[in-house]
């Protein structure tokens, strides 16, 4: 199967998108990531947001792609990555956490920030709130968890911490160490309050798998693209 496309990340680092085209199985030795200390707090946060994360499928049966998306509170719009829906012919298909499908229209795209917004034909589930990052992004060491559909395995949860905050030629990125893989793209990166802090977009790895260096578009950029949708 073809490998996922390469992308240039901060500092000119070669990486791979965490979604889109089919990818080869993970090779090499996976790293171990320390669990978040407060297990009950983590489980409560997961239950709060898990039903808001969907799977996004594009051009099924025609060399299409697969990724994830997150339903936004109040509007019911779905945020995903632009590279997940890039090349879509017409509407895409959204698979809810309850395994129900609904078509969705692409209503906004920002290729430079790798974000896109979908409007489902029917409600896709409850929505989540964006974190209030007006005072700045989450600091290094903040506990976070990711939910998405890596390799089509819907509702997969991984946990870790924010590693750093990067800037790639004016494009802000949250670096984190929760394992994500192809199919996580467009899913959510959440804090322990259940607020979405970012959208996983890419990983840095010498192989077609995760080695603990991942990047997410922060909530501030998600908020900005949502504001453009009428």
Coordinates of N, CA, C and O in Angstrom, one line a residue, residues 35-206:
X35 N 1.5 7.0 31.8 CA 0.1 7.3 31.9 C -0.2 8.6 32.7 O 0.7 8.9 33.5
X36 N -1.3 9.2 32.5 CA -1.6 10.4 33.3 C -1.9 9.9 34.7 O -2.6 8.9 34.9
X37 N -1.4 10.7 35.7 CA -1.4 10.2 37.1 C -2.8 10.0 37.6 O -3.1 9.0 38.2
X38 N -3.7 10.9 37.3 CA -5.1 10.8 37.9 C -6.0 10.1 36.9 O -6.6 10.7 36.0
X39 N -6.1 8.8 37.1 CA -6.8 7.9 36.1 C -8.3 8.2 36.1 O -8.9 8.3 35.0
X40 N -8.9 8.5 37.2 CA -10.3 8.8 37.3 C -10.6 10.1 36.6 O -11.6 10.2 35.8
X41 N -9.8 11.1 36.7 CA -10.0 12.4 36.0 C -9.9 12.2 34.5 O -10.7 12.8 33.8
X42 N -8.9 11.4 34.1 CA -8.8 11.1 32.7 C -10.0 10.4 32.1 O -10.6 10.7 31.1
X43 N -10.5 9.3 32.8 CA -11.7 8.6 32.4 C -12.9 9.5 32.3 O -13.7 9.3 31.4
X44 N -13.1 10.3 33.3 CA -14.2 11.3 33.3 C -14.2 12.2 32.0 O -15.2 12.4 31.4
X45 N -13.0 12.7 31.7 CA -12.9 13.6 30.6 C -13.1 12.9 29.3 O -13.8 13.4 28.4
X46 N -12.6 11.6 29.2 CA -12.9 10.8 28.0 C -14.4 10.6 27.7 O -14.9 10.8 26.6
X47 N -15.1 10.2 28.8 CA -16.5 10.0 28.7 C -17.2 11.2 28.3 O -18.2 11.2 27.5
X48 N -16.7 12.4 28.7 CA -17.4 13.7 28.4 C -17.3 14.0 26.9 O -18.3 14.6 26.3
X49 N -16.3 13.6 26.2 CA -16.1 14.1 24.8 C -16.1 13.0 23.7 O -16.2 13.2 22.6
X50 N -16.0 11.7 24.2 CA -15.8 10.6 23.2 C -16.9 10.5 22.1 O -16.6 10.3 21.0
X51 N -18.1 10.8 22.5 CA -19.2 10.7 21.5 C -19.2 11.9 20.5 O -20.0 11.9 19.6
X52 N -18.3 12.9 20.7 CA -18.2 14.0 19.8 C -17.2 13.8 18.7 O -17.1 14.7 17.8
X53 N -16.5 12.7 18.8 CA -15.4 12.5 17.8 C -16.0 11.5 16.7 O -16.5 10.4 17.1
X54 N -15.8 11.8 15.5 CA -16.4 11.0 14.4 C -15.3 10.6 13.4 O -14.1 11.0 13.5
X55 N -15.6 9.6 12.6 CA -14.7 9.2 11.5 C -15.1 9.9 10.2 O -16.4 10.0 10.0
X56 N -14.2 10.3 9.4 CA -14.5 11.0 8.2 C -13.9 10.2 7.0 O -12.8 9.8 7.0
X57 N -14.8 9.8 6.0 CA -14.4 9.0 4.9 C -14.6 9.8 3.6 O -15.7 10.4 3.4
X58 N -13.7 9.7 2.7 CA -13.7 10.5 1.5 C -13.6 9.6 0.3 O -12.7 8.8 0.2
X59 N -14.5 9.8 -0.7 CA -14.4 9.1 -2.0 C -14.2 7.6 -1.8 O -13.3 7.0 -2.3
X60 N -15.1 7.0 -1.0 CA -15.0 5.5 -0.7 C -15.0 4.7 -2.0 O -15.8 4.9 -2.9
X61 N -14.1 3.7 -2.1 CA -14.1 2.8 -3.2 C -13.4 3.4 -4.4 O -13.2 2.7 -5.5
X62 N -12.8 4.6 -4.3 CA -12.1 5.2 -5.4 C -10.8 5.8 -5.0 O -10.4 6.9 -5.3
X63 N -10.0 5.0 -4.3 CA -8.8 5.4 -3.8 C -8.9 6.5 -2.8 O -8.1 7.5 -2.7
X64 N -10.0 6.5 -2.0 CA -10.3 7.6 -1.1 C -9.4 7.6 0.2 O -8.4 6.8 0.3
X65 N -9.7 8.4 1.1 CA -9.0 8.6 2.3 C -9.9 8.5 3.6 O -11.1 8.5 3.4
X66 N -9.3 8.4 4.7 CA -10.0 8.3 6.0 C -9.3 9.0 7.1 O -8.1 9.0 7.1
X67 N -10.1 9.7 7.9 CA -9.5 10.4 9.0 C -10.5 10.6 10.1 O -11.5 9.8 10.2
X68 N -10.4 11.6 10.9 CA -11.3 11.9 12.0 C -11.8 13.3 12.0 O -11.4 14.1 11.2
X69 N -12.8 13.6 12.8 CA -13.3 14.9 13.0 C -13.9 15.1 14.3 O -14.2 14.1 15.0
X70 N -14.2 16.3 14.7 CA -14.8 16.6 16.0 C -15.9 17.6 15.9 O -15.9 18.6 15.2
X71 N -17.1 17.2 16.5 CA -18.3 18.0 16.4 C -18.1 19.2 17.4 O -17.7 19.0 18.6
X72 N -18.5 20.4 16.9 CA -18.4 21.6 17.8 C -19.7 21.9 18.5 O -20.8 21.7 17.9
X73 N -19.6 22.3 19.7 CA -20.7 22.7 20.5 C -21.5 23.9 19.9 O -20.9 24.7 19.2
X74 N -22.8 23.9 20.1 CA -23.7 25.0 19.6 C -23.9 24.9 18.1 O -25.1 24.8 17.7
X75 N -22.9 24.8 17.3 CA -23.1 24.9 15.8 C -23.4 23.5 15.2 O -24.1 23.4 14.2
X76 N -22.8 22.4 15.8 CA -22.9 21.1 15.2 C -22.0 20.9 14.0 O -22.0 19.8 13.4
X77 N -21.2 21.9 13.7 CA -20.2 21.8 12.6 C -19.1 20.8 13.0 O -18.9 20.6 14.2
X78 N -18.4 20.2 12.1 CA -17.4 19.3 12.3 C -16.1 19.8 11.8 O -15.9 20.2 10.7
X79 N -15.1 19.9 12.7 CA -13.7 20.3 12.3 C -12.9 19.1 12.0 O -12.9 18.1 12.7
X80 N -12.1 19.2 10.9 CA -11.2 18.1 10.6 C -9.9 18.8 9.9 O -9.8 20.0 9.9
X81 N -9.0 18.0 9.4 CA -7.9 18.5 8.7 C -8.2 18.6 7.2 O -8.9 17.8 6.6
X82 N -7.6 19.6 6.6 CA -7.8 19.8 5.1 C -7.2 18.6 4.3 O -7.8 18.2 3.3
X83 N -6.1 18.1 4.8 CA -5.6 16.9 4.0 C -6.4 15.7 4.1 O -6.3 14.8 3.2
X84 N -7.3 15.6 5.0 CA -8.3 14.5 5.1 C -9.3 14.6 4.0 O -9.6 13.6 3.4
X85 N -9.8 15.8 3.7 CA -10.9 15.9 2.7 C -10.3 16.4 1.4 O -11.1 16.6 0.4
X86 N -9.0 16.7 1.3 CA -8.5 17.2 0.0 C -8.7 16.2 -1.1 O -8.5 15.0 -1.0
X87 N -9.2 16.6 -2.2 CA -9.6 15.8 -3.3 C -11.0 15.2 -3.3 O -11.3 14.4 -4.2
X88 N -11.8 15.6 -2.3 CA -13.1 15.0 -2.2 C -13.9 15.5 -3.4 O -13.9 16.7 -3.8
X89 N -14.7 14.6 -4.0 CA -15.6 14.9 -5.0 C -17.0 14.9 -4.5 O -17.6 13.9 -4.2
X90 N -17.6 16.1 -4.2 CA -18.9 16.2 -3.5 C -18.8 16.1 -2.0 O -17.8 16.4 -1.4
X91 N -19.8 15.6 -1.4 CA -19.9 15.4 0.0 C -19.0 14.3 0.5 O -18.7 13.4 -0.2
X92 N -18.7 14.3 1.8 CA -17.9 13.3 2.4 C -18.9 12.5 3.4 O -20.0 13.0 3.6
X93 N -18.4 11.4 3.8 CA -19.3 10.6 4.8 C -18.7 10.7 6.2 O -17.5 10.6 6.4
X94 N -19.6 11.0 7.1 CA -19.2 11.0 8.5 C -19.8 9.8 9.2 O -21.0 9.5 9.1
X95 N -19.0 9.1 10.0 CA -19.5 8.0 10.8 C -19.4 8.4 12.2 O -18.4 8.7 12.8
X96 N -20.6 8.4 12.9 CA -20.7 8.9 14.3 C -20.1 7.9 15.2 O -19.9 6.7 14.9
X97 N -20.0 8.3 16.5 CA -19.5 7.4 17.5 C -20.5 6.2 17.7 O -20.1 5.2 18.2
X98 N -21.8 6.5 17.3 CA -22.8 5.4 17.4 C -22.8 4.6 16.2 O -23.8 3.8 16.0
X99 N -21.8 4.7 15.3 CA -21.7 3.9 14.1 C -22.8 4.2 13.1 O -23.2 3.4 12.3
X100 N -23.3 5.4 13.1 CA -24.3 5.8 12.1 C -23.7 6.8 11.1 O -22.9 7.6 11.5
X101 N -24.0 6.6 9.8 CA -23.4 7.4 8.8 C -24.3 8.6 8.3 O -25.5 8.5 8.3
X102 N -23.7 9.7 8.0 CA -24.4 10.8 7.4 C -23.5 11.6 6.5 O -22.3 11.7 6.7
X103 N -24.0 12.1 5.3 CA -23.2 12.9 4.4 C -22.9 14.2 5.1 O -23.7 14.7 5.9
X104 N -21.8 14.9 4.6 CA -21.5 16.2 5.1 C -20.9 17.0 4.0 O -20.1 16.5 3.2
X105 N -21.2 18.3 4.0 CA -20.7 19.2 3.0 C -19.5 20.0 3.6 O -19.5 20.3 4.7
X106 N -18.5 20.1 2.7 CA -17.3 20.9 3.1 C -17.7 22.4 3.0 O -18.0 22.9 1.9
X107 N -17.7 23.1 4.1 CA -18.1 24.5 4.1 C -17.0 25.5 4.3 O -17.1 26.7 4.1
X108 N -15.8 25.1 4.6 CA -14.6 25.9 4.8 C -13.4 25.1 4.7 O -13.3 24.0 5.2
X109 N -12.3 25.7 4.2 CA -11.0 25.1 4.1 C -9.9 26.1 4.3 O -10.0 27.2 3.8
X110 N -8.8 25.7 4.9 CA -7.6 26.5 5.1 C -6.4 25.6 4.8 O -5.9 25.0 5.8
X111 N -6.0 25.4 3.6 CA -4.9 24.5 3.3 C -3.6 24.9 4.1 O -2.9 24.0 4.5
X112 N -3.4 26.2 4.2 CA -2.2 26.6 4.9 C -2.1 26.3 6.3 O -1.0 26.1 6.9
X113 N -3.3 26.1 7.0 CA -3.3 25.7 8.4 C -3.8 24.3 8.5 O -3.9 23.8 9.6
X114 N -4.0 23.6 7.4 CA -4.5 22.2 7.4 C -5.8 22.0 8.2 O -5.9 21.1 9.0
X115 N -6.7 22.9 8.0 CA -8.0 22.8 8.7 C -9.2 22.8 7.6 O -9.0 23.4 6.6
X116 N -10.2 22.2 8.0 CA -11.5 22.2 7.2 C -12.7 22.1 8.1 O -12.6 21.6 9.2
X117 N -13.8 22.6 7.6 CA -15.1 22.5 8.4 C -16.1 21.8 7.6 O -16.3 22.1 6.4
X118 N -16.9 20.9 8.2 CA -17.9 20.2 7.5 C -19.3 20.5 8.2 O -19.3 20.7 9.4
X119 N -20.3 20.5 7.4 CA -21.7 20.6 7.9 C -22.4 19.4 7.6 O -22.8 19.1 6.4
X120 N -22.7 18.5 8.6 CA -23.4 17.3 8.3 C -24.9 17.5 7.9 O -25.5 18.5 8.4
X121 N -25.4 16.6 7.1 CA -26.8 16.7 6.7 C -27.8 16.5 7.8 O -28.8 17.1 7.9
X122 N -27.4 15.7 8.8 CA -28.2 15.4 10.0 C -27.3 15.5 11.2 O -26.0 15.4 11.0
X123 N -27.8 15.9 12.4 CA -26.9 16.0 13.5 C -26.1 14.7 13.8 O -26.6 13.6 13.7
X124 N -24.8 14.9 14.0 CA -23.9 13.8 14.2 C -23.6 13.4 15.6 O -22.9 12.5 15.9
X125 N -24.1 14.2 16.5 CA -23.9 13.9 18.0 C -23.6 15.2 18.8 O -23.7 16.3 18.2
X126 N -23.4 15.0 20.1 CA -23.1 16.2 20.9 C -21.8 16.8 20.5 O -20.9 16.2 20.0
X127 N -21.7 18.1 20.8 CA -20.5 18.9 20.5 C -19.6 19.1 21.7 O -20.0 19.0 22.9
X128 N -18.4 19.5 21.4 CA -17.4 19.9 22.5 C -17.1 21.4 22.4 O -17.2 22.0 21.3
X129 N -16.6 21.9 23.5 CA -16.1 23.3 23.5 C -14.6 23.4 23.2 O -13.9 22.5 23.6
X130 N -14.2 24.5 22.6 CA -12.8 24.8 22.4 C -12.2 25.3 23.7 O -12.9 26.0 24.5
X131 N -11.0 25.0 24.0 CA -10.3 25.6 25.2 C -10.2 27.1 25.0 O -10.0 27.6 23.9
X132 N -10.2 27.8 26.1 CA -10.0 29.3 26.1 C -8.5 29.5 26.1 O -7.8 29.5 27.2
X133 N -7.9 29.7 24.9 CA -6.4 29.9 24.9 C -6.0 31.3 24.6 O -5.0 31.6 24.0
X134 N -6.9 32.2 25.0 CA -6.7 33.7 24.7 C -5.4 34.1 25.4 O -4.7 35.1 25.0
X135 N -5.1 33.5 26.6 CA -3.9 33.9 27.3 C -2.7 33.1 26.9 O -1.6 33.3 27.4
X136 N -2.9 32.3 25.9 CA -1.7 31.5 25.3 C -2.1 30.0 25.3 O -3.1 29.6 25.9
X137 N -1.3 29.2 24.6 CA -1.6 27.8 24.4 C -1.3 27.0 25.7 O -0.7 27.6 26.7
X138 N -1.7 25.8 25.8 CA -1.4 25.0 27.0 C 0.1 24.9 27.2 O 0.9 24.7 26.3
X139 N 0.6 25.0 28.5 CA 2.0 24.9 28.7 C 2.6 23.5 28.7 O 1.8 22.5 28.8
X140 N 3.9 23.4 28.5 CA 4.6 22.1 28.5 C 4.3 21.4 29.8 O 4.3 22.0 30.9
X141 N 4.0 20.1 29.7 CA 3.6 19.3 30.8 C 2.1 19.2 31.1 O 1.7 18.3 31.9
X142 N 1.3 19.9 30.4 CA -0.1 19.8 30.5 C -0.6 18.5 30.0 O -0.2 18.0 29.0
X143 N -1.4 17.8 30.9 CA -1.9 16.5 30.5 C -2.9 16.6 29.4 O -3.8 17.5 29.5
X144 N -2.8 15.8 28.3 CA -3.8 15.8 27.2 C -4.0 14.4 26.7 O -3.3 13.5 27.0
X145 N -5.1 14.2 26.0 CA -5.4 12.9 25.4 C -6.0 13.2 24.0 O -6.6 14.2 23.7
X146 N -5.7 12.2 23.1 CA -6.2 12.3 21.7 C -7.2 11.2 21.5 O -7.1 10.1 22.0
X147 N -8.2 11.5 20.7 CA -9.2 10.5 20.3 C -9.4 10.6 18.7 O -9.5 11.7 18.2
X148 N -9.3 9.5 18.1 CA -9.5 9.5 16.6 C -9.7 8.1 16.1 O -10.0 7.2 16.9
X149 N -9.4 7.9 14.8 CA -9.6 6.6 14.2 C -8.3 6.1 13.5 O -8.3 6.0 12.3
X150 N -7.2 5.9 14.2 CA -6.0 5.5 13.6 C -6.2 4.1 12.9 O -6.7 3.2 13.5
X151 N -5.8 4.1 11.6 CA -5.9 2.9 10.8 C -7.4 2.4 10.8 O -7.7 1.2 10.7
X152 N -8.3 3.3 10.9 CA -9.8 2.9 10.9 C -10.3 2.4 12.2 O -11.5 2.0 12.3
X153 N -9.5 2.4 13.3 CA -10.0 1.9 14.6 C -10.6 3.0 15.3 O -10.0 3.8 16.1
X154 N -11.9 3.2 15.1 CA -12.7 4.3 15.7 C -12.7 4.4 17.2 O -12.6 3.3 17.8
X155 N -12.7 5.6 17.7 CA -12.8 5.8 19.2 C -11.5 5.3 19.9 O -11.6 4.7 21.0
X156 N -10.4 5.4 19.3 CA -9.1 5.0 19.9 C -8.6 6.2 20.8 O -8.6 7.4 20.3
X157 N -8.3 6.0 22.0 CA -7.8 7.0 22.9 C -6.3 6.8 23.3 O -5.9 5.6 23.6
X158 N -5.5 7.8 23.2 CA -4.2 7.8 23.7 C -3.9 9.0 24.6 O -4.6 10.0 24.4
X159 N -3.0 8.9 25.5 CA -2.8 10.0 26.4 C -1.3 10.4 26.6 O -0.4 9.6 26.3
X160 N -1.0 11.6 26.9 CA 0.3 12.1 27.1 C 0.3 13.5 27.7 O -0.6 13.9 28.4
X161 N 1.4 14.3 27.3 CA 1.5 15.6 27.7 C 1.8 16.6 26.6 O 2.3 16.1 25.5
X162 N 1.6 17.8 26.8 CA 2.1 18.8 25.8 C 3.6 18.9 26.0 O 4.1 19.1 27.1
X163 N 4.3 18.8 24.9 CA 5.8 18.8 24.9 C 6.4 20.2 24.8 O 7.4 20.5 25.4
X164 N 5.8 20.9 23.8 CA 6.3 22.3 23.5 C 5.3 23.0 22.7 O 4.3 22.4 22.2
X165 N 5.6 24.3 22.5 CA 4.8 25.1 21.6 C 5.7 25.6 20.5 O 6.7 26.2 20.8
X166 N 5.4 25.3 19.2 CA 6.3 25.6 18.1 C 5.6 26.7 17.2 O 4.4 26.9 17.2
X167 N 6.5 27.2 16.4 CA 6.0 28.2 15.4 C 6.7 27.9 14.1 O 7.9 28.0 14.0
X168 N 6.0 27.5 13.0 CA 6.5 27.1 11.8 C 6.2 28.2 10.7 O 5.1 28.2 10.1
X169 N 7.1 29.2 10.6 CA 6.9 30.3 9.7 C 5.6 31.0 9.9 O 4.8 31.2 8.9
X170 N 5.3 31.2 11.1 CA 4.0 31.9 11.5 C 2.8 31.0 11.7 O 1.8 31.5 12.2
X171 N 3.0 29.7 11.5 CA 2.0 28.7 11.8 C 2.2 28.1 13.2 O 3.2 27.4 13.4
X172 N 1.3 28.4 14.2 CA 1.5 27.9 15.5 C 1.1 26.4 15.6 O 0.2 25.9 14.9
X173 N 1.9 25.6 16.3 CA 1.7 24.2 16.5 C 1.9 23.8 17.9 O 2.9 24.2 18.5
X174 N 1.1 22.9 18.4 CA 1.3 22.3 19.7 C 2.0 21.0 19.5 O 1.5 20.1 18.8
X175 N 3.2 20.8 20.1 CA 3.8 19.5 20.1 C 3.4 18.7 21.3 O 3.4 19.2 22.4
X176 N 3.1 17.4 21.1 CA 2.6 16.6 22.2 C 3.1 15.2 22.0 O 3.5 14.8 20.9
X177 N 3.0 14.3 23.0 CA 3.6 13.0 22.9 C 2.6 11.9 23.0 O 3.0 10.7 23.0
X178 N 1.3 12.2 23.0 CA 0.3 11.1 23.0 C 0.4 10.4 21.6 O 0.4 11.1 20.6
X179 N 0.5 9.1 21.6 CA 0.7 8.4 20.3 C -0.5 8.6 19.3 O -1.6 8.4 19.7
X180 N -0.2 9.1 18.1 CA -1.2 9.2 17.0 C -0.6 8.7 15.8 O 0.6 8.6 15.6
X181 N -1.4 8.2 14.9 CA -1.0 7.5 13.7 C -1.9 7.9 12.5 O -2.9 8.6 12.8
X182 N -1.7 7.4 11.3 CA -2.6 7.7 10.2 C -4.0 7.3 10.5 O -4.3 6.2 10.9
X183 N -4.9 8.3 10.4 CA -6.3 8.1 10.7 C -6.7 9.0 11.9 O -7.9 9.3 12.1
X184 N -5.7 9.4 12.7 CA -6.0 10.4 13.8 C -6.2 11.8 13.3 O -6.7 12.6 14.0
X185 N -5.8 12.1 12.1 CA -5.9 13.4 11.6 C -7.3 13.9 11.7 O -8.3 13.3 11.3
X186 N -7.4 15.2 12.1 CA -8.8 15.8 12.2 C -9.5 15.5 13.5 O -10.5 16.1 13.8
X187 N -9.0 14.5 14.3 CA -9.6 14.2 15.6 C -9.2 15.2 16.6 O -8.7 16.3 16.3
X188 N -9.5 15.0 17.8 CA -9.3 16.0 18.9 C -8.2 15.7 19.8 O -7.9 14.6 20.1
X189 N -7.5 16.8 20.2 CA -6.6 16.7 21.3 C -7.2 17.5 22.5 O -7.6 18.7 22.3
X190 N -7.5 16.9 23.6 CA -8.3 17.4 24.7 C -7.5 17.6 26.0 O -6.5 16.8 26.2
X191 N -7.9 18.5 26.8 CA -7.4 18.6 28.2 C -8.2 17.8 29.2 O -9.3 17.3 28.8
X192 N -7.9 17.8 30.4 CA -8.6 17.0 31.4 C -9.9 17.7 31.8 O -10.7 17.1 32.6
X193 N -10.2 18.9 31.3 CA -11.5 19.5 31.5 C -12.5 19.1 30.4 O -13.7 19.4 30.5
X194 N -12.0 18.4 29.4 CA -12.8 18.0 28.3 C -12.9 19.0 27.2 O -13.8 19.0 26.3
X195 N -12.1 20.0 27.2 CA -12.0 21.1 26.2 C -11.0 20.7 25.1 O -10.0 20.1 25.4
X196 N -11.4 21.0 23.9 CA -10.5 20.7 22.8 C -9.4 21.7 22.7 O -9.7 22.9 22.4
X197 N -8.1 21.3 22.8 CA -7.0 22.2 22.8 C -6.4 22.3 21.4 O -5.6 23.2 21.0
X198 N -6.7 21.3 20.5 CA -6.1 21.3 19.2 C -6.6 20.2 18.3 O -7.3 19.3 18.8
X199 N -6.1 20.2 17.1 CA -6.5 19.2 16.1 C -5.2 18.5 15.6 O -4.4 19.1 14.9
X200 N -4.9 17.2 15.9 CA -3.7 16.5 15.5 C -3.6 16.6 14.0 O -4.6 16.3 13.3
X201 N -2.4 16.9 13.5 CA -2.3 17.1 12.0 C -1.1 16.3 11.5 O -1.2 15.9 10.3
X202 N 0.0 16.1 12.2 CA 1.1 15.5 11.7 C 2.0 14.9 12.8 O 1.9 15.3 13.9
X203 N 2.9 14.0 12.4 CA 3.9 13.5 13.3 C 5.3 13.6 12.7 O 5.5 13.6 11.5
X204 N 6.3 13.6 13.5 CA 7.7 13.5 13.1 C 8.2 12.1 13.4 O 8.1 11.7 14.5
X205 N 8.6 11.4 12.4 CA 9.0 10.0 12.6 C 9.9 9.5 11.4 O 9.6 9.8 10.3
X206 N 10.9 8.8 11.7 CA 11.8 8.2 10.7 C 11.1 7.0 10.0 O 11.6 6.5 9.0

